[in-house]
Amino acid sequence: MPSDIYRHPSRSEIVELAAQEGHDADIPTNLGSLRDAQPTTTAAPLKRDGASELVLDKDIEKGTLDKDVEKGIRAESLSTEDEDEARSEDNDPNIVWWDGPDDPQNPMNWSRNKKWGTVILISAITFLVPLASSMFAPGVPKVMETFNSTSQMLEGFMVSVYVLGFAFGPLIIAPLSEMYGRLPLYHGCNCLFVIFSIAAAVSSNMTMFILFRFFMGTFGGAPLVLGGGTIADLISTEQRGTAMVVWMMGPTLGPCVGPIIGGFLTQAKGWRWNFYFVAILAGACTILSVSVMSETSAIVILERKTQRLRKETGNEKLKSKLDSGLSPYDLFKFSIVRPTKMLFRSTICFSICLYLGITYAYLYVLFTTFTPVFADTYGWHGGILGLSFIGLGTGSLIGQFTFTHFGNNAARKHIRQGTFKPEIRLHMMAIGGFFMPIGLFWYGWATQAKTHWIVPILGTSVIGFGLLMTFMPASTYLVDVFTVHAASAMAASTVLRSLMAALLPLSSQKMYAKLGYGWGNSLLGFIALLLVPIPFCFIKWGERIRARSTVKL
């Protein structure tokens, strides 16, 4: 383990790690708390790609900082009292920390095979969950036939209800993981995901099926919530980028690969086997995780160590260095109340989340309509129907690599020059925003004109590229703007986009029936076109908006 863990980390290092662990930075990270941080000056470039620093509730109470959560803090970000308290903790014999830099209890010191084996397993589970969200989409007509339903609303809702679970699961899973660790949440949610996958497979009516799909999404969201934190627990900063790219492949490719597999599986075995297939893979991952995974959260490991030492020594004054002092009530309050406040009180948060919500909802509009489009217009049936999703997957993959390369290079360039500000992230989003409406116009009118099938497929690849080129820069921008409260900003984004992705597709079939595929997709394209100015506005006025903002949590 790197010896610099034992120096006081910088404020930006702690904020970065908190964002990767999936919680706000007023909860200690594996490096410690902000109280332990070295103060950073506004002139110095920040190591976490230049994020602006934001305020903390305890700083607000002391009156040392501005209350606004969007404003960058001043150089005197840490009071003398904070620094004295941090130094006193270093010399306090009642503070429990690692037993030196080579402590085997520290997950950073685990063997290479154990660390990367855990990362690969978590990435596999994270791939499986989004895959299940759309895997049975080509089999939707078979499901409607089985349950004797002709409702176009239910036809779309049975696909999108899965992401409705994503809106609620993370709000519960995140605070529970801070109290009980990541491992119980992985195991518990994996088991429940398997159970509800089997329940969906054996459903005897539409109500049961939709309810079980919702619970699949609710509990299946655990690796999406916990995966980034697990990687931050195990992998050093130098290697973490590679691990995060592997992990992020799941949410990117899973929803697009799923229907390809599901199309052929539905033809061969029937729609119920989509869920048996998911249950079998999830069950295997659950068995592997129970067999090989260990707790990685330093907060929980040190708390258990503290409790053990209290019993052994009888010293009730012992306290973990990473003890946040927050009650379970406070953890839940921060998890649920903060994102809501941030969504409705922050111009930046609401605008960016709205943009992400609409573009993410378009993805599920396409998921629910590809099957009838390619079946009715191009006569595709059986397993071939799943191949209609290949354009989205290809475009999304290209978009991810494009942003990772060019977006990060641009950020590093400005950091070296000392000119970085969060709005730099939006330049990629400003460019990417045009691809979504272009792709929708292309796909819609190519389908309407009944051109060769490759033409609308190419249009959907442009949509996929535009989706990733807006989604990734916008998410990174939220983290850079709301550093200390980045997890709350991301939770706000997750809730809004999941709700929109679940509800917007309900009217898509009626829209296409009334307007046709050309004007129907053009309507979506015009709405996407209205969103294009948002990143341009924040590039020009974002810094000024943050400076004048009065948002308080």
Coordinates of C-alpha atoms in Angstrom, one line a residue:
M1 CA 0.0 0.0 0.0
P2 CA 1.3 3.5 -0.8
S3 CA 2.9 5.2 2.1
D4 CA 1.3 8.5 1.2
I5 CA -1.9 7.2 2.7
Y6 CA -0.3 8.1 6.1
R7 CA 0.2 11.7 5.2
H8 CA -2.7 14.1 5.4
P9 CA -4.5 13.8 2.0
S10 CA -5.5 16.8 0.1
R11 CA -9.1 18.0 0.2
S12 CA -9.5 17.2 -3.5
E13 CA -8.2 13.6 -3.1
I14 CA -10.8 13.0 -0.4
V15 CA -13.6 14.6 -2.4
E16 CA -12.7 12.5 -5.5
L17 CA -12.7 9.3 -3.5
A18 CA -16.0 10.1 -1.9
A19 CA -17.6 10.5 -5.3
Q20 CA -16.2 7.2 -6.4
E21 CA -17.4 5.5 -3.2
G22 CA -20.9 6.9 -3.9
H23 CA -21.4 9.1 -0.9
D24 CA -21.1 12.8 0.0
A25 CA -17.7 13.9 1.3
D26 CA -19.1 14.8 4.8
I27 CA -19.0 11.0 5.3
P28 CA -15.3 9.9 5.7
T29 CA -13.6 8.1 2.8
N30 CA -11.0 5.4 3.0
L31 CA -8.4 8.2 3.2
G32 CA -10.1 9.9 6.2
S33 CA -12.4 12.9 6.5
L34 CA -12.2 16.4 5.2
R35 CA -11.1 17.4 8.7
D36 CA -7.9 15.5 8.0
A37 CA -7.3 17.2 4.7
Q38 CA -4.5 19.5 3.8
P39 CA -5.9 22.9 2.7
T40 CA -5.8 23.6 -1.0
T41 CA -5.5 27.0 -2.4
T42 CA -7.5 28.4 -5.3
A43 CA -4.3 28.9 -7.3
A44 CA -3.1 25.3 -7.2
P45 CA -4.4 22.9 -9.8
L46 CA -6.5 20.2 -8.3
K47 CA -5.5 16.5 -8.7
R48 CA -9.1 15.4 -9.4
D49 CA -9.3 17.1 -12.7
G50 CA -9.7 20.5 -11.2
A51 CA -13.0 20.1 -9.4
S52 CA -14.3 23.2 -7.7
E53 CA -14.5 22.8 -3.9
L54 CA -17.9 23.0 -2.1
V55 CA -19.0 23.5 1.4
L56 CA -19.7 21.1 4.2
D57 CA -22.6 21.2 6.7
K58 CA -20.2 21.3 9.7
D59 CA -18.2 24.1 8.0
I60 CA -21.5 26.0 7.6
E61 CA -22.3 25.6 11.3
K62 CA -18.9 27.0 12.3
G63 CA -19.5 29.9 10.0
T64 CA -16.2 29.4 8.2
L65 CA -17.7 28.9 4.8
D66 CA -20.3 30.3 2.5
K67 CA -23.5 28.2 2.7
D68 CA -24.0 27.9 -1.0
V69 CA -23.3 24.4 -2.4
E70 CA -22.5 25.6 -5.9
K71 CA -19.8 28.1 -5.1
G72 CA -16.1 27.3 -5.1
I73 CA -14.7 27.8 -1.6
R74 CA -11.9 30.2 -0.7
A75 CA -8.3 29.3 0.2
E76 CA -9.1 29.4 3.9
S77 CA -11.3 26.3 3.4
L78 CA -10.1 24.5 6.5
S79 CA -10.1 26.5 9.7
T80 CA -7.3 26.4 12.2
E81 CA -9.6 24.5 14.5
D82 CA -10.0 21.8 11.9
E83 CA -6.2 21.5 11.4
D84 CA -5.6 21.4 15.1
E85 CA -8.2 18.7 15.5
A86 CA -6.7 16.6 12.7
R87 CA -3.2 16.9 14.3
S88 CA -4.6 15.9 17.7
E89 CA -6.2 12.8 16.2
D90 CA -2.8 11.7 14.9
N91 CA -1.5 11.6 18.4
D92 CA -4.6 10.3 20.1
P93 CA -4.1 6.7 21.3
N94 CA -7.8 6.1 21.3
I95 CA -8.1 6.6 17.5
V96 CA -8.1 3.2 15.7
W97 CA -6.4 3.1 12.3
W98 CA -4.5 0.6 10.2
D99 CA -1.5 -1.2 11.8
G100 CA 1.1 0.4 9.5
P101 CA 1.3 0.6 5.7
D102 CA 1.4 -3.2 5.3
D103 CA -1.7 -4.0 7.4
P104 CA -3.2 -7.1 5.7
Q105 CA -6.7 -6.0 6.9
N106 CA -6.5 -3.1 4.5
P107 CA -8.1 -4.1 1.2
M108 CA -5.4 -2.0 -0.6
N109 CA -2.9 -4.6 0.6
W110 CA -4.7 -7.7 -0.7
S111 CA -3.0 -9.8 -3.3
R112 CA -3.3 -8.7 -6.9
N113 CA -5.3 -11.8 -7.9
K114 CA -7.8 -11.2 -5.1
K115 CA -8.3 -7.6 -5.9
W116 CA -8.7 -7.9 -9.6
G117 CA -10.8 -11.1 -9.2
T118 CA -13.2 -9.0 -7.1
V119 CA -13.2 -6.2 -9.7
I120 CA -13.9 -8.7 -12.6
L121 CA -16.7 -10.3 -10.6
I122 CA -18.3 -7.0 -9.7
S123 CA -18.0 -5.9 -13.4
A124 CA -19.8 -9.1 -14.5
I125 CA -22.7 -8.5 -12.1
T126 CA -22.9 -4.9 -13.2
F127 CA -23.0 -6.1 -16.9
L128 CA -25.8 -8.6 -16.1
V129 CA -28.2 -6.1 -14.4
P130 CA -28.5 -3.6 -17.3
L131 CA -28.6 -6.6 -19.7
A132 CA -31.7 -7.9 -17.9
S133 CA -33.4 -4.5 -18.3
S134 CA -34.0 -5.0 -22.1
M135 CA -33.2 -8.6 -22.8
F136 CA -36.7 -9.7 -23.2
A137 CA -37.7 -6.7 -25.4
P138 CA -37.9 -8.8 -28.6
G139 CA -40.2 -11.2 -26.8
V140 CA -42.7 -8.5 -25.7
P141 CA -45.4 -9.6 -28.2
K142 CA -45.1 -13.2 -26.9
V143 CA -45.6 -11.9 -23.3
M144 CA -48.7 -9.9 -24.4
E145 CA -50.0 -13.0 -26.1
T146 CA -49.4 -15.2 -23.0
F147 CA -51.3 -12.8 -20.8
N148 CA -54.1 -12.0 -23.3
S149 CA -53.3 -8.3 -23.3
T150 CA -53.6 -5.8 -26.1
S151 CA -52.8 -2.6 -24.1
Q152 CA -50.1 -0.6 -25.8
M153 CA -49.3 1.2 -22.5
L154 CA -48.6 -2.1 -20.7
E155 CA -46.5 -3.2 -23.7
G156 CA -44.1 -0.3 -23.1
F157 CA -44.4 -0.3 -19.3
M158 CA -43.3 -4.0 -18.9
V159 CA -39.9 -3.0 -20.3
S160 CA -39.4 0.4 -18.6
V161 CA -40.8 -0.6 -15.2
Y162 CA -37.4 -2.2 -14.5
V163 CA -35.7 1.2 -14.5
L164 CA -38.4 2.5 -12.2
G165 CA -36.8 0.3 -9.6
F166 CA -33.5 2.0 -10.2
A167 CA -35.1 5.3 -9.0
F168 CA -35.8 3.8 -5.5
G169 CA -33.2 1.1 -4.9
P170 CA -30.2 3.4 -4.7
L171 CA -31.8 5.7 -2.1
I172 CA -32.0 2.7 0.3
I173 CA -29.0 0.7 -0.7
A174 CA -26.5 3.6 -0.4
P175 CA -27.1 4.5 3.3
L176 CA -27.4 0.9 4.2
S177 CA -24.0 0.2 2.8
E178 CA -22.5 3.0 4.9
M179 CA -24.0 1.3 8.1
Y180 CA -23.5 -2.4 7.3
G181 CA -20.8 -2.5 4.6
R182 CA -20.9 -3.4 1.0
L183 CA -20.8 -7.2 1.3
P184 CA -24.2 -7.8 3.0
L185 CA -25.8 -5.5 0.4
Y186 CA -24.2 -7.4 -2.5
H187 CA -25.2 -10.8 -1.2
G188 CA -28.7 -9.8 -0.1
C189 CA -29.5 -7.9 -3.3
N190 CA -28.0 -10.6 -5.5
C191 CA -30.2 -13.2 -3.8
L192 CA -33.3 -11.1 -4.1
F193 CA -32.5 -10.4 -7.8
V194 CA -32.3 -14.1 -8.5
I195 CA -35.6 -14.8 -6.6
F196 CA -37.5 -12.0 -8.5
S197 CA -36.0 -13.1 -11.8
I198 CA -37.4 -16.6 -11.3
A199 CA -40.7 -15.1 -10.0
A200 CA -41.0 -13.0 -13.3
A201 CA -40.3 -16.2 -15.3
V202 CA -43.2 -18.1 -13.7
S203 CA -45.7 -15.2 -13.5
S204 CA -49.2 -16.2 -14.3
N205 CA -50.7 -12.7 -15.0
M206 CA -49.5 -9.3 -16.1
T207 CA -49.8 -7.7 -12.6
M208 CA -47.4 -10.3 -11.1
F209 CA -45.0 -9.9 -14.0
I210 CA -44.8 -6.1 -13.8
L211 CA -44.4 -6.2 -10.0
F212 CA -41.6 -8.7 -10.1
R213 CA -39.9 -6.7 -12.9
F214 CA -40.0 -3.7 -10.6
F215 CA -38.4 -5.6 -7.8
M216 CA -35.8 -7.0 -10.1
G217 CA -34.7 -3.4 -10.9
T218 CA -34.9 -2.3 -7.3
F219 CA -32.5 -4.9 -6.0
G220 CA -30.6 -5.3 -9.2
G221 CA -29.3 -1.7 -8.8
A222 CA -26.9 -2.7 -6.0
P223 CA -23.8 -3.2 -8.2
L224 CA -24.5 0.1 -10.0
V225 CA -24.6 1.8 -6.6
L226 CA -21.7 0.0 -4.9
G227 CA -19.4 -1.0 -7.7
G228 CA -17.5 2.3 -8.0
G229 CA -16.9 2.3 -4.2
T230 CA -15.6 -1.3 -4.3
I231 CA -13.1 -0.4 -7.0
A232 CA -12.0 2.7 -5.0
D233 CA -11.6 0.4 -1.9
L234 CA -9.3 -2.0 -3.7
I235 CA -7.4 -0.3 -6.5
S236 CA -4.8 2.5 -6.3
T237 CA -5.4 5.8 -8.0
E238 CA -2.8 4.9 -10.7
Q239 CA -4.7 1.8 -11.8
R240 CA -8.3 2.8 -10.9
G241 CA -9.0 4.3 -14.3
T242 CA -8.6 1.0 -16.1
A243 CA -10.8 -0.8 -13.5
M244 CA -13.5 1.9 -13.8
V245 CA -13.6 1.6 -17.6
V246 CA -14.1 -2.2 -17.3
W247 CA -16.8 -1.7 -14.7
M248 CA -18.6 1.0 -16.8
M249 CA -18.8 -1.3 -19.8
G250 CA -21.8 -3.0 -18.2
P251 CA -24.2 0.0 -18.1
T252 CA -23.0 1.0 -21.6
L253 CA -23.3 -2.3 -23.4
G254 CA -25.6 -4.3 -21.3
P255 CA -28.9 -2.7 -22.4
C256 CA -27.9 -3.1 -26.1
V257 CA -26.4 -6.6 -26.0
G258 CA -29.4 -7.9 -24.0
P259 CA -32.0 -7.8 -26.8
I260 CA -29.6 -9.5 -29.2
I261 CA -29.3 -12.5 -26.9
G262 CA -33.0 -12.3 -25.9
G263 CA -34.2 -12.4 -29.6
F264 CA -32.6 -15.8 -30.3
L265 CA -33.4 -17.2 -26.8
T266 CA -37.1 -16.2 -27.2
Q267 CA -37.3 -17.9 -30.5
A268 CA -35.6 -21.1 -29.2
K269 CA -37.1 -21.5 -25.7
G270 CA -39.8 -18.9 -25.3
W271 CA -39.9 -15.5 -23.4
R272 CA -39.8 -17.1 -19.9
W273 CA -36.3 -18.4 -20.6
N274 CA -34.9 -14.8 -20.8
F275 CA -35.6 -14.6 -17.0
Y276 CA -34.4 -18.2 -16.3
F277 CA -31.2 -17.3 -18.2
V278 CA -30.7 -14.2 -16.1
A279 CA -31.4 -16.1 -12.9
I280 CA -28.9 -18.8 -13.8
L281 CA -26.1 -16.3 -14.5
A282 CA -27.0 -14.2 -11.4
G283 CA -27.1 -17.3 -9.3
A284 CA -23.7 -18.3 -10.4
C285 CA -22.3 -14.8 -9.7
T286 CA -24.0 -14.9 -6.3
I287 CA -22.4 -18.2 -5.4
L288 CA -19.0 -16.9 -6.6
S289 CA -19.4 -13.7 -4.6
V290 CA -20.3 -15.5 -1.4
S291 CA -17.3 -17.8 -1.9
V292 CA -14.6 -15.4 -2.7
M293 CA -15.6 -11.8 -1.8
S294 CA -14.7 -10.1 1.4
E295 CA -15.8 -6.8 2.9
T296 CA -13.9 -3.9 1.3
S297 CA -15.2 -0.9 3.0
A298 CA -12.5 0.6 5.2
I299 CA -15.1 2.3 7.4
V300 CA -16.8 -1.0 8.3
I301 CA -13.5 -2.9 8.6
L302 CA -12.1 -0.4 11.1
E303 CA -15.4 -0.2 13.0
R304 CA -15.3 -3.9 13.5
K305 CA -11.7 -3.7 14.6
T306 CA -12.6 -0.9 17.0
Q307 CA -15.4 -3.0 18.5
R308 CA -13.1 -6.0 18.9
L309 CA -10.4 -3.9 20.6
R310 CA -13.0 -2.4 23.0
K311 CA -13.9 -5.9 24.1
E312 CA -10.3 -7.0 24.4
T313 CA -9.0 -3.9 26.2
G314 CA -12.1 -2.7 28.0
N315 CA -11.4 0.8 26.7
E316 CA -14.8 2.3 25.7
K317 CA -13.1 5.5 24.4
L318 CA -11.6 3.7 21.4
K319 CA -13.0 5.2 18.2
S320 CA -12.4 4.5 14.5
K321 CA -10.6 7.2 12.6
L322 CA -13.3 6.9 9.9
D323 CA -16.3 7.1 12.3
S324 CA -18.6 9.8 10.8
G325 CA -20.6 10.2 14.0
L326 CA -23.8 10.2 11.8
S327 CA -26.8 8.3 13.0
P328 CA -28.7 6.0 10.8
Y329 CA -31.5 8.6 10.6
D330 CA -29.0 11.2 9.3
L331 CA -27.6 8.8 6.7
F332 CA -31.1 8.2 5.3
K333 CA -32.0 11.9 5.5
F334 CA -28.9 12.9 3.5
S335 CA -29.6 10.1 1.0
I336 CA -33.2 11.1 0.4
V337 CA -33.7 14.7 1.3
R338 CA -30.4 16.2 -0.1
P339 CA -31.0 14.9 -3.7
T340 CA -34.5 16.3 -3.7
K341 CA -33.4 19.7 -2.4
M342 CA -30.6 19.8 -4.9
L343 CA -32.8 18.9 -7.8
F344 CA -35.4 21.6 -7.2
R345 CA -33.3 24.4 -5.8
S346 CA -30.3 24.3 -8.1
T347 CA -30.5 25.7 -11.6
I348 CA -27.5 23.8 -12.7
C349 CA -28.6 20.4 -11.2
F350 CA -32.2 20.7 -12.5
S351 CA -31.1 21.7 -16.0
I352 CA -28.5 19.0 -16.4
C353 CA -30.7 16.3 -14.8
L354 CA -33.6 17.2 -17.1
Y355 CA -31.3 16.9 -20.1
L356 CA -30.1 13.5 -18.9
G357 CA -33.6 12.4 -18.1
I358 CA -35.0 13.1 -21.5
T359 CA -32.2 11.6 -23.4
Y360 CA -32.2 8.5 -21.2
A361 CA -35.9 8.1 -21.6
Y362 CA -35.5 8.2 -25.4
L363 CA -33.3 5.0 -25.0
Y364 CA -36.3 3.2 -23.5
V365 CA -38.7 4.6 -26.1
L366 CA -36.5 2.9 -28.7
F367 CA -36.3 -0.3 -26.6
T368 CA -40.1 -0.5 -26.5
T369 CA -40.6 0.3 -30.2
F370 CA -37.8 -1.4 -32.1
T371 CA -39.6 -4.8 -32.1
P372 CA -42.8 -3.5 -33.8
V373 CA -40.8 -1.2 -36.1
F374 CA -38.5 -3.9 -37.5
A375 CA -41.2 -6.6 -37.4
D376 CA -43.9 -4.6 -39.3
T377 CA -41.7 -2.5 -41.6
Y378 CA -38.9 -5.0 -42.4
G379 CA -40.5 -8.3 -41.6
W380 CA -37.9 -9.4 -39.1
H381 CA -39.0 -12.2 -36.8
G382 CA -37.5 -14.5 -34.1
G383 CA -33.9 -14.1 -33.2
I384 CA -33.2 -11.6 -36.0
L385 CA -35.3 -9.0 -34.2
G386 CA -32.7 -8.7 -31.5
L387 CA -30.1 -7.6 -34.0
S388 CA -32.1 -4.4 -34.5
F389 CA -30.4 -3.1 -31.3
I390 CA -26.9 -3.5 -32.6
G391 CA -26.7 0.0 -33.9
L392 CA -27.4 1.5 -30.4
G393 CA -24.7 -0.7 -28.8
T394 CA -22.1 0.2 -31.4
G395 CA -22.7 3.9 -31.2
S396 CA -22.7 3.8 -27.4
L397 CA -19.4 2.0 -27.3
I398 CA -17.8 4.5 -29.8
G399 CA -19.2 7.4 -27.7
Q400 CA -17.7 6.0 -24.5
F401 CA -14.2 5.7 -25.9
T402 CA -14.5 9.1 -27.6
F403 CA -15.3 10.9 -24.4
T404 CA -12.8 9.0 -22.4
H405 CA -10.0 9.9 -24.8
F406 CA -10.8 13.4 -25.9
G407 CA -12.6 14.6 -22.8
N408 CA -9.9 13.5 -20.3
N409 CA -7.2 14.9 -22.5
A410 CA -8.8 18.3 -22.7
A411 CA -9.3 18.3 -18.9
R412 CA -5.6 17.4 -18.3
K413 CA -4.5 20.1 -20.6
H414 CA -6.4 22.8 -18.7
I415 CA -5.2 21.4 -15.4
R416 CA -1.6 21.6 -16.5
Q417 CA -2.2 25.2 -17.6
G418 CA -4.0 26.1 -14.4
T419 CA -7.1 27.2 -16.3
F420 CA -9.5 24.3 -15.5
K421 CA -13.1 25.0 -14.4
P422 CA -16.0 22.5 -14.4
E423 CA -17.5 24.0 -17.5
I424 CA -14.6 22.6 -19.5
R425 CA -16.4 19.2 -19.3
L426 CA -19.4 20.6 -21.2
H427 CA -17.5 21.2 -24.5
M428 CA -17.8 17.5 -25.3
M429 CA -21.5 17.6 -24.3
A430 CA -22.1 20.7 -26.5
I431 CA -20.8 18.8 -29.5
G432 CA -22.4 15.5 -28.6
G433 CA -25.8 17.1 -28.1
F434 CA -26.3 17.6 -31.9
F435 CA -26.0 13.8 -32.6
M436 CA -29.1 12.8 -30.7
P437 CA -31.6 14.9 -32.8
I438 CA -29.7 14.1 -36.0
G439 CA -29.9 10.4 -35.2
L440 CA -33.6 10.6 -34.4
F441 CA -34.4 12.4 -37.7
W442 CA -32.3 9.9 -39.6
Y443 CA -33.8 6.8 -38.0
G444 CA -37.4 8.1 -38.1
W445 CA -37.5 9.1 -41.8
A446 CA -35.4 6.1 -43.0
T447 CA -38.0 3.9 -41.3
Q448 CA -40.9 5.9 -42.7
A449 CA -39.5 5.6 -46.2
K450 CA -38.8 1.9 -45.7
T451 CA -35.2 2.2 -46.9
H452 CA -32.8 -0.7 -46.7
W453 CA -32.6 -1.8 -43.0
I454 CA -29.0 -0.7 -42.6
V455 CA -30.0 2.9 -43.0
P456 CA -32.2 3.1 -39.8
I457 CA -29.6 0.9 -38.0
L458 CA -26.9 3.5 -38.8
G459 CA -29.3 6.2 -37.5
T460 CA -29.7 4.4 -34.2
S461 CA -25.9 4.2 -33.9
V462 CA -25.8 8.0 -34.2
I463 CA -28.4 8.1 -31.4
G464 CA -26.3 5.8 -29.2
F465 CA -23.2 8.0 -29.9
G466 CA -25.1 11.1 -29.0
L467 CA -26.5 9.5 -25.8
L468 CA -23.1 8.7 -24.4
M469 CA -21.6 12.0 -25.5
T470 CA -24.2 13.8 -23.5
F471 CA -24.6 11.4 -20.6
M472 CA -20.9 11.1 -19.6
P473 CA -19.8 14.8 -19.8
A474 CA -23.0 15.8 -18.0
S475 CA -22.4 13.3 -15.2
T476 CA -18.8 14.4 -14.8
Y477 CA -19.8 18.0 -14.7
L478 CA -22.2 17.3 -11.8
V479 CA -19.4 15.7 -9.9
D480 CA -17.0 18.6 -10.6
V481 CA -19.6 21.3 -9.6
F482 CA -21.1 19.6 -6.5
T483 CA -17.8 18.0 -5.3
V484 CA -18.6 17.6 -1.6
H485 CA -22.2 16.8 -2.4
A486 CA -21.5 15.0 -5.7
A487 CA -23.2 11.8 -4.6
S488 CA -26.5 13.7 -3.8
A489 CA -26.3 15.4 -7.3
M490 CA -25.8 12.0 -9.0
A491 CA -28.7 10.5 -6.9
A492 CA -30.9 13.4 -8.1
S493 CA -30.0 12.6 -11.7
T494 CA -30.6 8.9 -11.2
V495 CA -34.0 9.3 -9.7
L496 CA -35.2 11.8 -12.3
R497 CA -33.9 9.9 -15.4
S498 CA -35.3 6.6 -14.0
L499 CA -38.7 8.1 -13.5
M500 CA -38.7 9.6 -17.0
A501 CA -37.4 6.4 -18.6
A502 CA -40.2 4.4 -16.9
L503 CA -43.0 6.8 -17.8
L504 CA -42.2 8.5 -21.1
P505 CA -42.3 5.3 -23.2
L506 CA -45.9 4.6 -22.1
S507 CA -47.2 6.9 -24.8
S508 CA -44.7 6.1 -27.5
Q509 CA -46.8 3.5 -29.3
K510 CA -49.8 5.9 -29.5
M511 CA -47.5 8.7 -30.7
Y512 CA -46.1 6.6 -33.5
A513 CA -49.6 5.3 -34.4
K514 CA -50.8 8.9 -34.8
L515 CA -47.8 10.7 -36.3
G516 CA -46.0 7.8 -38.0
Y517 CA -42.3 6.9 -37.5
G518 CA -41.1 9.9 -39.4
W519 CA -42.9 12.7 -37.6
G520 CA -43.0 10.8 -34.3
N521 CA -39.2 10.6 -34.1
S522 CA -38.9 14.1 -35.5
L523 CA -41.0 15.3 -32.5
L524 CA -38.5 13.6 -30.2
G525 CA -35.7 15.1 -32.3
F526 CA -37.1 18.7 -32.0
I527 CA -37.3 18.3 -28.2
A528 CA -33.7 17.1 -28.1
L529 CA -32.8 20.1 -30.3
L530 CA -34.3 22.4 -27.8
L531 CA -32.0 20.9 -25.1
V532 CA -28.8 21.6 -27.2
P533 CA -28.3 25.2 -25.9
I534 CA -28.1 24.0 -22.3
P535 CA -24.4 23.1 -22.2
F536 CA -23.6 26.2 -24.3
C537 CA -25.4 28.4 -21.7
F538 CA -23.5 26.9 -18.9
I539 CA -20.2 27.1 -20.8
K540 CA -20.8 30.9 -21.1
W541 CA -22.6 31.7 -17.8
G542 CA -22.1 28.6 -15.6
E543 CA -19.3 30.2 -13.5
R544 CA -21.4 33.3 -13.1
I545 CA -24.4 31.3 -12.0
R546 CA -22.4 29.4 -9.5
A547 CA -20.9 32.6 -8.1
R548 CA -24.4 34.2 -7.6
S549 CA -26.2 31.0 -6.5
T550 CA -27.9 30.9 -3.1
V551 CA -28.6 27.2 -3.0
K552 CA -28.4 25.8 0.6
L553 CA -28.9 22.2 1.8

